Amino acid sequence: AKQDGRNQAKFFTQQMAVDSNKLLNLENELRRTLGTSRYTLFYQPKVLAGSHELCGIEALLRWTDDSGKIQPPNEVIPILESSGLIIDVGEQLIYESCIQLKKWQDNGHYFNYALNISARQLLNSNIVDTMHKAITESGCDPHYLEIEITESVVMSDVRSAFDKLVKLQALGLRIAIDDFGTGYSSLAYLSRFPIHILKVDREFVKELPMNKDSITITRSIIELAHNLNIEVVAEGVENIDQVKFLETIGVEEFQGFYFGKPMPLADFERTWLNVSQM
Ligand code: C2E
Ligand code: CA
Ligand code: CA
Ligand code: CA
């Protein structure tokens, strides 16, 4: 048994070494490919309730590994965050986003462009200056720009978050609270912040229109948001029953696989903007 224990301990340390080695390699790869096209954005449509017309997109980070395989953000973003690389990547994405938005606007395509901003990026970087520079240099109309942040970002450093959001709003941007309902903050509290949009988390949408609790929660989120002049977007919409139900209770916008998955630029332009590829 003693021998067993020792072997097991050895196995675990070896396994842990392999795992941490893997993470370190991934981190090195992420660092080595900074600023290259290995980082790209996929676009997911947002549509208006009722007409189901395109009204915006969410830009979602994708990273391509050495073998050409696209890695999902849930593998990559935690490493970008813990290593601090998210600040450099985030800056790159802000510039790319403003340039892309300007291209669309020049071609007469006006819709909202939402970018996710992580805690570190909001609180520990010069995001206001970066955003200002990217808007000025690209010449895009910033009133179509949105940033998505989570409640936990706001709650982690209330003063600093408030200060940054006020400055970002002053640049013309709109601010969305992402994954709403999963954190511990109250909307009454958040109402003191410059918040324009609330995204109801997929966890609640998933259970609609069957689950009574999800119905109650979604209804009250919508009512409170509307009383505070905040728009509501439902995320993770996957079927027509959810759409119908959410329309009856007054959600303004939808996002989810039912309308479209996140997709590369060319696919998005072909399917949603009728841009033909040469
Ligand atoms: P999120 O902001 O909540 O993004 C929505 C996620 O839900 C996306 O996953 C999207 O593919 C997925 N989704 C959308 N509609 C549906 C649906 O109908 N059903 C289901 N099952 N899923 C749906 P993705 O692209 O893997 O992104 C995961 C998370 O990574 C995002 O969650 C966001 O927190 C983070 N993220 C993505 N891009 C960026 C970025 O550029 N910067 C930062 N800081 N975080 C990002
Ligand atoms: Ca988001
Ligand atoms: Ca979300
Ligand atoms: Ca979510």
mmCIF file of C-alpha atoms and ligand atoms in Angstrom, residues 58 116 148 178-179 199 201 235, ligand 3:
data_model
loop_
_atom_site.group_PDB
_atom_site.id
_atom_site.type_symbol
_atom_site.label_atom_id
_atom_site.label_comp_id
_atom_site.label_asym_id
_atom_site.label_seq_id
_atom_site.Cartn_x
_atom_site.Cartn_y
_atom_site.Cartn_z
ATOM 1 C CA GLU A 58 -21.256 40.660 -31.036
ATOM 2 C CA ASN A 116 -16.392 42.013 -24.825
ATOM 3 C CA GLU A 148 -20.075 44.156 -22.905
ATOM 4 C CA ASP A 178 -23.417 40.746 -19.937
ATOM 5 C CA ASP A 179 -24.713 37.489 -18.421
ATOM 6 C CA LYS A 199 -28.196 40.922 -21.592
ATOM 7 C CA ASP A 201 -28.070 35.222 -19.418
ATOM 8 C CA GLU A 235 -28.868 35.721 -25.330
HETATM 9 CA CA CA B 3 -23.220 36.782 -22.533
#
